[in-house]
Amino acid sequence: MSTKEEVPAVMAPDLPHSESESFSEKDVKEDLTRKVDVEAMSIEEDVGSEIIVKDEDVALEVISAQDDPTLPVFTFRTVILGIGLSAFTSVLSTIYTFKPQNASVSQLFCLIIAYVLGTAMHSVMPSKGYWRYLNPGPFNIKEHTIIVIMSSTASTVAVAMEIIAALDLFYNIKLNAAVAIFQIFASQMIGYGIAGLLRTLLVYPTYAFYPNYISVVNLLQSLHFGGVLNHKKRRYFWIVFAAIFCWEWIPQYPFPLLTAISIVCLVDNGRHTFVRNLFGAGSSNEGIGLFSFGTSWTLITQGYPLVWPWRTQLNSYIGMAIGYLALTLAYYNNAFDGRSIPWMSQSLFDKDGGSYNQSAILTPDNDVDHSKLATVGLPRYTTSYVISQMCYNFSLGAAIVHVLLWHWPDLKRAFGGMRFLKSNQDIDDPHFQAMKKYQEVPQWWYMALFAASLAIGIGCSYNHGEWLLPAWSVILFTFVSCVIAICIGFIAATTGFQIQIKFAMNILAAFVHPGKPVAVMYVNLYGNSTAYQTLAMLQDLKLGQYVKIPPRATFAAQMAGSIIGSIFNYTMMISIVNNNREALIDPIGTRIWSGWIIQGYNSSSIAMGALGKELFAYGKPYYLVAFAIFIGLAFPIPFWLVHKFSPRGSLIGRSAEFVITPIVALYVGYLPYSVNGQWWTCLVLGYASQVWARKHRPKWFKKYNYLTSAALDGGSQVILFILSFAVFGASGNAVAFPNWWGNPDPANLSVDRCAST
């Protein structure tokens, strides 16, 4: 958003309800106490045909601001399903963490399961007499949202759990069960405390619209609001859900070539590695997928083509276009001495191109033995991975300056006179105005939560007479994370995109704790995890505002989900680690268990912690990775100056404003991971949705675009969950589909029939 422009007050769309013909911002302000039967509401049959111009206006045009304050929130159904699904999703997500498949438990999965179970409970339970207290009417939108917040919070695997597993597996450091659970919980609550203090800046205003959540809220309202249009929307949702459910198993299991269709690879048929590197995309770490198209929504949805604003998407595609050129030229010109090792990998390599033996350079106390290091030599990264790390750090530096330049008025309004500490704010947003009838959570609650959690975190960092991370370092990196959370929060709230900070935090930790791999690993709890927990809390607070959940109920739901998740995360993790230790330590793992996520923390701690100065100090092999943060600070400045001093409304000024340098920078290095067959499909679908449909079919766009995204996500995630346990090995027995032309033997060809990796 330009700093030159004053954002006008935007009226809510006319949305009739049971007691009047229209509903606007004026209704919210003048008649907040009126009883409204939300469950019987009908959204107008024919929504407005006006084209949505500003990205944030989708929160006003697509989402209703109506509310019924009489709807029960914490009911018997809420408690039973909230606790039950929180336990189930936390156990399931912990199991996924130790599986070779890259799977997760999504919020939409939780939403659909909660809806099915909630409506079933209403149908089968008696509702007369004393039973009415347990079954107080139809399963409503507020019960549903509370359950979703609880279960999705619990399903988010805590970074603390992964680090505790790494300490156990690779350093034989075993934390007391109570200490471990409190460490997991405290590391999450620090982020929650920060989020509460940022509500004025990143929850209440219209500009903080969180694009990724529009489809979630749109689905919730379509499932629960009444009227003929919502009946049509529900039917549409289930048709699309069923269609993708029936389709998605085909590219995922018997016909994986459909996940990455490359004409170039089909013609080459595995003859040239250059073709695989540039055009390959179907297998993990195969290639960067130039002109490769996929039909698997599980992969396509990673680009959010129906949800992200076109500005966000186009900036990401500009970054990828630069990446195709930069990555290829760098590798084939032997940048960072990487031509003799694989094209794509995140592993460490020795001087001969084999796997690096990190245990050969450490003392029994897990410090670097420099005499052994002289013999073994320094590890090497692949060229593509070095460039990726540089780009992630470019992005973080650019994000800091981008927010300061483009959002300075918003920062000044929130922090000037310490206004962010006041709970009684007045912000011109219809959703916020509709929430003023409910008691807000005082800021001192969040400050107390932050202080208590920080104290617990410091205490839990002391283990058997030894600091895993010194108290001063916990405080330092928590402060750094607070500052960064504001920057990544602004980017996520306005574009939907999440800046990645893990490489920057690891490098900073390497210089603060040189030669201390355990301390560097532990910094992830406070320098990395805290920022993302803050963002997760902000998103759920915005979800509560959209759906009109009383703020104190949202607070309670998140606390409950975190407590349940912490307990089940740890108990499930320790059981898996104790029973599958050898498989989890093995770099390859088995078909059933793999420690690849935990090994990633360990590898980073060795490379960044034990050898940080040897690899990343000025003049060392990868010093540009560390200095990329500072170089990235300059990226937004030229575009801001062009916009600032060009004629108002000119093409060059608007083009400069359109560029979001943190997104462009990160996506230059986004491709050297996993599979890349989906991005060109994302480009086509993103243009069709966010440009063509938004401009030429505005009614359809408002009614069905975000609902389509929710249906596709929901159906594909449910079938993936079934496949994970039926054939992908999550149940302990993987069943491979027979090899044929559409499912090549990986020993001979990659999935898309390019050369095998």
Coordinates of C-alpha atoms in Angstrom, one line a residue, residues 39 41 115 219-241 704 707:
E39 CA -27.8 -19.7 11.5
M41 CA -29.2 -15.7 7.8
Y115 CA -18.0 -30.3 10.8
L219 CA -16.3 -22.0 3.9
L220 CA -17.3 -21.7 7.6
Q221 CA -20.0 -19.1 6.7
S222 CA -21.2 -21.1 3.7
L223 CA -21.6 -24.2 5.9
H224 CA -23.5 -22.5 8.7
F225 CA -25.4 -19.5 7.3
G226 CA -28.9 -20.0 5.9
G227 CA -30.5 -19.0 2.6
V228 CA -30.8 -20.3 -0.9
L229 CA -27.4 -19.0 -2.0
N230 CA -25.6 -20.7 0.9
H231 CA -27.5 -23.9 0.1
K232 CA -26.1 -23.6 -3.4
K233 CA -22.6 -22.9 -2.1
R234 CA -22.7 -25.9 0.2
R235 CA -23.8 -28.1 -2.7
Y236 CA -21.1 -26.6 -4.9
F237 CA -18.5 -27.2 -2.1
W238 CA -19.3 -30.9 -1.7
I239 CA -19.4 -31.5 -5.5
V240 CA -15.9 -30.0 -5.9
F241 CA -14.7 -31.8 -2.8
Y704 CA -17.2 -19.3 -5.5
L707 CA -14.9 -21.7 -1.8

